[in-house]
Amino acid sequence: MKQTIHPPDHPSAHVRNGAAIAAPPPAPARDRRRPASEQWAAWAFLAPVTLYLALFYAYPLYRNLDLSLRDYTVRSFVQGNAPFTGIENYRTVFDDPTFAPALLHTVLFTGVCLLFQYAIGLALAVFFTQHFRLSATLRALFLVPWLLPLIVSASTWSWMLNSDSGIVNAALHALGIGPVNWLTSPSWSLTSVIIANIWIGVPFNLVVLYSGLQSIPASLYEAAALDGANAWQRFWRITFPLLRPVSAITLLLGLIYTLKVFDIIWIMTKGGPADSSTTFATWSYQLGFGNLLPAFGPGAAVGNLLVVAALVFGLIYLKVQRKQALS
């Protein structure tokens, strides 16, 4: 008589040699939650950065915003009982006759400095990619303006551009050109501080752009040369497009730095004469600390305008980078 074997009722059982054998129970799902020790370790690593950002970024920004929204005097600044005025300090800044010239000077100073710093830095970076003899020594010498303290650089340029004893006017005299009042003429004061700031900022552009050039494969240039491309075509079709991400971050950092330049202008011209070289950075200092009766609120408002400008350009940079990544 043939024996009939019925399938087992348990779904996990299977039949082997006519006998039902129960399969082992499924392993419990692994708990994907991190152990408490790992969570505490992660917070321990984040704590120093969080504390640093809170103390040196968030709190100063909050205090500056609070200053711009209250009527602070020397007494109220110490006692901390300044009345809330809303946007009155911003209205005072916009209605001030210094606002329009300071805005124009800030735009000119930032735009011209960025243009020449980037152009000269890129030209030098391309020049040093030739790896000629003593190229490393010359690159190191070009870093000197960047490594010097700003007070030394600004004082040196003040001496060089002095109307009476400056070396620049001495050179112009040797060429038969009359002296120029670089620092004391309203027509030349802004040009003087722009020249000094360009000289200081070129090494930064040189270093960053030279590093970006090193990441471009040499095989691309060799293939373009075999196809008959000249030096300008190789630069415009290979170097410049592949250097675009590095150029973007270089210009952004240069923009943020140039917007807040204060040391050079203050040491060389103090924003004068007749506010001819006043920018938002020097104007903010003059309002808050340069008078016997300081205007802390309007000074903080001008500083916040610089913060907003830097933030806007930073957001534009992030948007452009995101669009390039998606394309």
Short mmCIF file of C-alpha atoms in Angstrom, two decimals:
data_model
loop_
_atom_site.label_atom_id
_atom_site.label_comp_id
_atom_site.label_asym_id
_atom_site.label_seq_id
_atom_site.Cartn_x
_atom_site.Cartn_y
_atom_site.Cartn_z
CA MET A 1 0.00 0.00 0.00
CA LYS A 2 1.42 3.35 -1.06
CA GLN A 3 1.79 5.81 1.70
CA THR A 4 0.67 9.35 1.00
CA ILE A 5 2.63 12.14 2.54
CA HIS A 6 0.73 15.33 3.12
CA PRO A 7 2.55 18.65 3.04
CA PRO A 8 3.21 20.12 6.40
CA ASP A 9 0.91 22.81 7.75
CA HIS A 10 3.73 25.08 8.88
CA PRO A 11 4.75 27.31 5.99
CA SER A 12 8.39 27.19 6.95
CA ALA A 13 8.61 23.40 6.94
CA HIS A 14 9.97 21.36 4.05
CA VAL A 15 10.05 17.65 3.14
CA ARG A 16 13.23 15.65 3.07
CA ASN A 17 13.17 11.84 2.42
CA GLY A 18 9.48 11.65 3.20
CA ALA A 19 9.73 13.44 6.55
CA ALA A 20 8.66 16.94 7.35
CA ILE A 21 11.43 19.01 8.81
CA ALA A 22 10.67 22.39 10.26
CA ALA A 23 12.81 25.25 8.97
CA PRO A 24 14.59 27.39 11.50
CA PRO A 25 12.69 30.52 12.48
CA PRO A 26 13.65 33.65 10.58
CA ALA A 27 16.35 35.75 12.15
CA PRO A 28 15.02 38.85 13.83
CA ALA A 29 15.41 42.06 11.87
CA ARG A 30 18.61 43.84 12.76
CA ASP A 31 18.12 46.96 14.76
CA ARG A 32 19.41 49.76 12.54
CA ARG A 33 19.44 52.33 15.27
CA ARG A 34 22.89 53.45 16.26
CA PRO A 35 24.04 52.61 19.74
CA ALA A 36 23.90 55.39 22.26
CA SER A 37 27.69 55.48 22.47
CA GLU A 38 28.01 56.25 18.75
CA GLN A 39 25.42 59.02 19.00
CA TRP A 40 27.27 60.61 21.90
CA ALA A 41 30.54 60.34 19.97
CA ALA A 42 28.99 62.10 16.98
CA TRP A 43 27.72 64.93 19.17
CA ALA A 44 31.11 65.18 20.85
CA PHE A 45 32.79 65.73 17.47
CA LEU A 46 30.18 68.31 16.44
CA ALA A 47 30.24 70.21 19.73
CA PRO A 48 33.48 72.20 19.13
CA VAL A 49 32.37 73.32 15.65
CA THR A 50 28.89 74.18 16.87
CA LEU A 51 30.28 76.14 19.80
CA TYR A 52 32.72 78.00 17.55
CA LEU A 53 30.00 78.95 15.04
CA ALA A 54 27.65 80.04 17.82
CA LEU A 55 30.23 82.21 19.60
CA PHE A 56 32.06 83.76 16.66
CA TYR A 57 29.36 83.86 13.94
CA ALA A 58 25.82 83.55 15.23
CA TYR A 59 26.19 85.74 18.32
CA PRO A 60 28.06 88.60 16.58
CA LEU A 61 25.47 88.61 13.79
CA TYR A 62 22.69 88.70 16.35
CA ARG A 63 24.34 91.55 18.26
CA ASN A 64 24.92 93.52 15.07
CA LEU A 65 21.29 93.06 14.06
CA ASP A 66 20.19 94.13 17.54
CA LEU A 67 22.41 97.22 17.32
CA SER A 68 20.86 98.20 14.00
CA LEU A 69 17.31 97.97 15.39
CA ARG A 70 17.85 100.06 18.54
CA ASP A 71 18.88 103.59 19.43
CA TYR A 72 22.18 102.92 21.14
CA THR A 73 24.26 105.62 22.79
CA VAL A 74 27.42 105.23 24.85
CA ARG A 75 25.37 105.09 28.06
CA SER A 76 22.74 102.70 26.73
CA PHE A 77 25.45 100.55 25.17
CA VAL A 78 26.94 100.03 28.63
CA GLN A 79 23.68 99.77 30.55
CA GLY A 80 21.83 97.79 27.87
CA ASN A 81 18.55 99.74 27.91
CA ALA A 82 18.47 101.11 24.35
CA PRO A 83 14.94 101.69 23.01
CA PHE A 84 13.74 99.66 20.04
CA THR A 85 13.46 101.78 16.88
CA GLY A 86 12.83 99.19 14.15
CA ILE A 87 14.19 100.17 10.75
CA GLU A 88 14.74 103.80 11.70
CA ASN A 89 18.53 103.37 11.60
CA TYR A 90 18.29 102.00 8.05
CA ARG A 91 16.20 105.01 7.02
CA THR A 92 18.85 107.26 8.52
CA VAL A 93 21.53 105.50 6.48
CA PHE A 94 19.57 105.67 3.22
CA ASP A 95 18.79 109.36 3.72
CA ASP A 96 22.39 110.25 4.56
CA PRO A 97 24.16 112.15 1.72
CA THR A 98 27.15 109.86 2.17
CA PHE A 99 25.15 106.76 1.20
CA ALA A 100 25.17 107.21 -2.58
CA PRO A 101 28.92 108.04 -2.88
CA ALA A 102 29.82 105.23 -0.48
CA LEU A 103 27.73 102.76 -2.48
CA LEU A 104 29.34 103.87 -5.74
CA HIS A 105 32.84 103.67 -4.27
CA THR A 106 32.12 100.20 -2.83
CA VAL A 107 30.92 98.93 -6.23
CA LEU A 108 33.86 100.47 -8.10
CA PHE A 109 36.42 99.34 -5.55
CA THR A 110 35.07 95.78 -5.48
CA GLY A 111 34.51 95.40 -9.22
CA VAL A 112 37.81 96.88 -10.41
CA CYS A 113 39.84 95.00 -7.81
CA LEU A 114 38.17 91.68 -8.66
CA LEU A 115 38.66 92.19 -12.40
CA PHE A 116 42.35 93.03 -12.25
CA GLN A 117 43.21 90.59 -9.47
CA TYR A 118 41.64 87.72 -11.38
CA ALA A 119 43.04 88.73 -14.78
CA ILE A 120 46.60 89.27 -13.52
CA GLY A 121 46.44 86.17 -11.30
CA LEU A 122 45.24 84.01 -14.20
CA ALA A 123 47.90 85.38 -16.54
CA LEU A 124 50.62 84.64 -14.00
CA ALA A 125 49.21 81.18 -13.29
CA VAL A 126 49.27 80.29 -16.99
CA PHE A 127 52.77 81.75 -17.26
CA PHE A 128 54.09 79.63 -14.39
CA THR A 129 52.66 76.41 -15.84
CA GLN A 130 55.56 76.49 -18.30
CA HIS A 131 57.81 75.15 -15.50
CA PHE A 132 60.83 77.13 -16.62
CA ARG A 133 63.98 77.57 -14.60
CA LEU A 134 63.51 79.46 -11.30
CA SER A 135 59.72 79.34 -11.69
CA ALA A 136 59.29 78.04 -8.14
CA THR A 137 61.45 80.86 -6.77
CA LEU A 138 59.48 83.50 -8.63
CA ARG A 139 56.18 82.02 -7.44
CA ALA A 140 57.42 82.23 -3.88
CA LEU A 141 58.38 85.90 -4.37
CA PHE A 142 54.93 86.68 -5.72
CA LEU A 143 53.47 85.43 -2.43
CA VAL A 144 55.22 88.14 -0.40
CA PRO A 145 52.40 90.75 -0.72
CA TRP A 146 49.91 88.15 0.51
CA LEU A 147 52.04 87.12 3.48
CA LEU A 148 52.84 90.64 4.72
CA PRO A 149 50.59 92.15 7.41
CA LEU A 150 48.09 94.55 5.90
CA ILE A 151 49.33 97.43 8.02
CA VAL A 152 52.83 96.96 6.55
CA SER A 153 51.54 96.81 2.98
CA ALA A 154 49.27 99.82 3.38
CA SER A 155 52.00 101.86 5.08
CA THR A 156 54.43 100.98 2.30
CA TRP A 157 51.99 102.12 -0.37
CA SER A 158 51.32 105.32 1.59
CA TRP A 159 55.03 106.09 1.49
CA MET A 160 55.38 105.17 -2.19
CA LEU A 161 52.43 107.37 -3.21
CA ASN A 162 53.38 110.32 -1.03
CA SER A 163 53.03 113.55 -3.00
CA ASP A 164 56.34 115.03 -1.87
CA SER A 165 58.73 112.17 -1.15
CA GLY A 166 57.09 109.16 -2.77
CA ILE A 167 59.03 106.96 -5.15
CA VAL A 168 56.15 106.92 -7.65
CA ASN A 169 56.20 110.68 -8.11
CA ALA A 170 60.00 110.55 -8.29
CA ALA A 171 59.73 108.09 -11.17
CA LEU A 172 57.14 110.28 -12.88
CA HIS A 173 59.43 113.29 -12.47
CA ALA A 174 62.25 111.36 -14.13
CA LEU A 175 59.94 110.74 -17.09
CA GLY A 176 59.05 114.40 -17.30
CA ILE A 177 55.58 114.04 -15.78
CA GLY A 178 54.39 116.34 -13.04
CA PRO A 179 53.65 115.10 -9.52
CA VAL A 180 50.27 113.52 -8.71
CA ASN A 181 48.53 113.97 -5.39
CA TRP A 182 47.67 110.30 -5.06
CA LEU A 183 46.39 110.35 -1.49
CA THR A 184 45.26 113.95 -1.05
CA SER A 185 43.35 114.56 -4.27
CA PRO A 186 39.67 113.54 -4.48
CA SER A 187 40.27 112.51 -8.08
CA TRP A 188 43.06 110.04 -7.24
CA SER A 189 42.42 108.74 -3.72
CA LEU A 190 40.10 105.90 -4.75
CA THR A 191 42.47 104.90 -7.56
CA SER A 192 45.35 104.76 -5.07
CA VAL A 193 43.64 102.36 -2.69
CA ILE A 194 42.45 100.23 -5.62
CA ILE A 195 46.03 99.87 -6.88
CA ALA A 196 47.25 98.86 -3.43
CA ASN A 197 44.47 96.32 -2.95
CA ILE A 198 45.07 94.79 -6.39
CA TRP A 199 48.74 94.32 -5.52
CA ILE A 200 47.80 92.59 -2.27
CA GLY A 201 45.12 90.33 -3.81
CA VAL A 202 46.95 89.05 -6.90
CA PRO A 203 48.95 86.34 -5.05
CA PHE A 204 45.75 84.72 -3.71
CA ASN A 205 44.33 84.44 -7.23
CA LEU A 206 47.68 83.17 -8.50
CA VAL A 207 47.87 80.36 -5.93
CA VAL A 208 44.28 79.14 -6.34
CA LEU A 209 44.21 79.35 -10.14
CA TYR A 210 47.63 77.72 -10.46
CA SER A 211 46.37 74.80 -8.37
CA GLY A 212 43.35 74.52 -10.65
CA LEU A 213 45.55 74.47 -13.74
CA GLN A 214 47.51 71.53 -12.34
CA SER A 215 44.36 69.38 -12.41
CA ILE A 216 43.85 69.81 -16.19
CA PRO A 217 45.28 66.76 -18.05
CA ALA A 218 48.22 67.57 -20.30
CA SER A 219 46.89 65.11 -22.89
CA LEU A 220 44.13 67.58 -23.78
CA TYR A 221 46.68 70.20 -24.75
CA GLU A 222 48.70 67.64 -26.72
CA ALA A 223 45.61 66.53 -28.66
CA ALA A 224 44.64 70.15 -29.37
CA ALA A 225 48.18 70.93 -30.57
CA LEU A 226 48.06 67.95 -32.93
CA ASP A 227 44.79 69.28 -34.31
CA GLY A 228 46.49 72.59 -35.09
CA ALA A 229 45.12 74.74 -32.26
CA ASN A 230 47.29 77.70 -31.35
CA ALA A 231 48.02 78.91 -27.81
CA TRP A 232 45.02 81.27 -27.64
CA GLN A 233 42.64 78.59 -28.92
CA ARG A 234 43.96 76.09 -26.39
CA PHE A 235 43.45 78.60 -23.61
CA TRP A 236 39.95 79.63 -24.69
CA ARG A 237 38.67 76.12 -25.54
CA ILE A 238 40.42 74.05 -22.84
CA THR A 239 41.93 76.08 -20.02
CA PHE A 240 39.19 78.61 -19.41
CA PRO A 241 36.19 76.21 -19.51
CA LEU A 242 37.85 73.56 -17.31
CA LEU A 243 38.99 76.26 -14.88
CA ARG A 244 35.47 77.64 -14.48
CA PRO A 245 34.64 75.94 -11.11
CA VAL A 246 37.92 77.13 -9.59
CA SER A 247 37.39 80.59 -11.06
CA ALA A 248 33.92 80.79 -9.51
CA ILE A 249 35.10 80.04 -5.98
CA THR A 250 38.10 82.37 -6.45
CA LEU A 251 35.87 85.26 -7.49
CA LEU A 252 33.40 84.56 -4.69
CA LEU A 253 36.08 84.55 -2.00
CA GLY A 254 37.68 87.62 -3.54
CA LEU A 255 34.32 89.39 -3.57
CA ILE A 256 33.65 88.66 0.10
CA TYR A 257 37.16 89.76 1.06
CA THR A 258 37.07 92.95 -1.03
CA LEU A 259 33.66 94.02 0.27
CA LYS A 260 35.01 94.17 3.80
CA VAL A 261 38.41 95.75 3.08
CA PHE A 262 39.00 98.36 5.74
CA ASP A 263 42.66 98.35 6.80
CA ILE A 264 44.15 99.46 3.49
CA ILE A 265 41.71 102.31 2.89
CA TRP A 266 41.81 103.59 6.46
CA ILE A 267 45.61 103.58 6.71
CA MET A 268 46.14 105.22 3.32
CA THR A 269 43.32 107.79 3.09
CA LYS A 270 40.90 107.30 6.04
CA GLY A 271 38.14 107.42 3.44
CA GLY A 272 39.05 110.93 2.33
CA PRO A 273 39.65 113.49 1.26
CA ALA A 274 36.03 114.68 1.35
CA ASP A 275 34.76 111.07 1.44
CA SER A 276 36.25 110.47 -2.02
CA SER A 277 37.46 106.98 -1.05
CA THR A 278 34.79 106.10 1.52
CA THR A 279 33.27 102.65 1.18
CA PHE A 280 30.66 100.90 3.28
CA ALA A 281 33.39 99.30 5.40
CA THR A 282 35.08 102.60 6.30
CA TRP A 283 31.75 104.41 6.64
CA SER A 284 30.50 101.83 9.11
CA TYR A 285 33.63 102.36 11.21
CA GLN A 286 33.35 106.13 11.01
CA LEU A 287 29.75 106.05 12.19
CA GLY A 288 30.40 103.68 15.06
CA PHE A 289 33.85 104.68 16.27
CA GLY A 290 35.17 107.65 14.30
CA ASN A 291 33.18 110.41 15.98
CA LEU A 292 32.97 111.89 19.47
CA LEU A 293 29.28 110.99 19.48
CA PRO A 294 29.22 107.51 17.93
CA ALA A 295 26.15 106.35 16.02
CA PHE A 296 26.19 102.66 16.84
CA GLY A 297 22.82 101.93 15.24
CA PRO A 298 23.50 103.41 11.78
CA GLY A 299 27.03 101.96 11.82
CA ALA A 300 25.63 98.49 12.47
CA ALA A 301 23.04 99.03 9.74
CA VAL A 302 25.77 99.77 7.18
CA GLY A 303 27.63 96.65 8.32
CA ASN A 304 24.49 94.58 7.84
CA LEU A 305 24.19 95.87 4.28
CA LEU A 306 27.63 94.38 3.60
CA VAL A 307 26.55 91.08 5.17
CA VAL A 308 23.43 90.97 2.99
CA ALA A 309 25.46 91.73 -0.14
CA ALA A 310 27.91 88.90 0.62
CA LEU A 311 24.99 86.56 1.37
CA VAL A 312 23.25 87.38 -1.91
CA PHE A 313 26.35 86.67 -3.97
CA GLY A 314 26.94 83.47 -1.99
CA LEU A 315 23.42 82.26 -2.80
CA ILE A 316 23.92 83.13 -6.46
CA TYR A 317 27.12 81.09 -6.47
CA LEU A 318 25.34 78.09 -4.92
CA LYS A 319 22.53 78.33 -7.46
CA VAL A 320 24.95 78.47 -10.37
CA GLN A 321 26.92 75.52 -9.00
CA ARG A 322 23.72 73.48 -8.58
CA LYS A 323 22.64 74.27 -12.10
CA GLN A 324 26.04 73.25 -13.47
CA ALA A 325 25.92 69.98 -11.50
CA LEU A 326 22.49 69.14 -12.91
CA SER A 327 23.57 69.91 -16.46
#
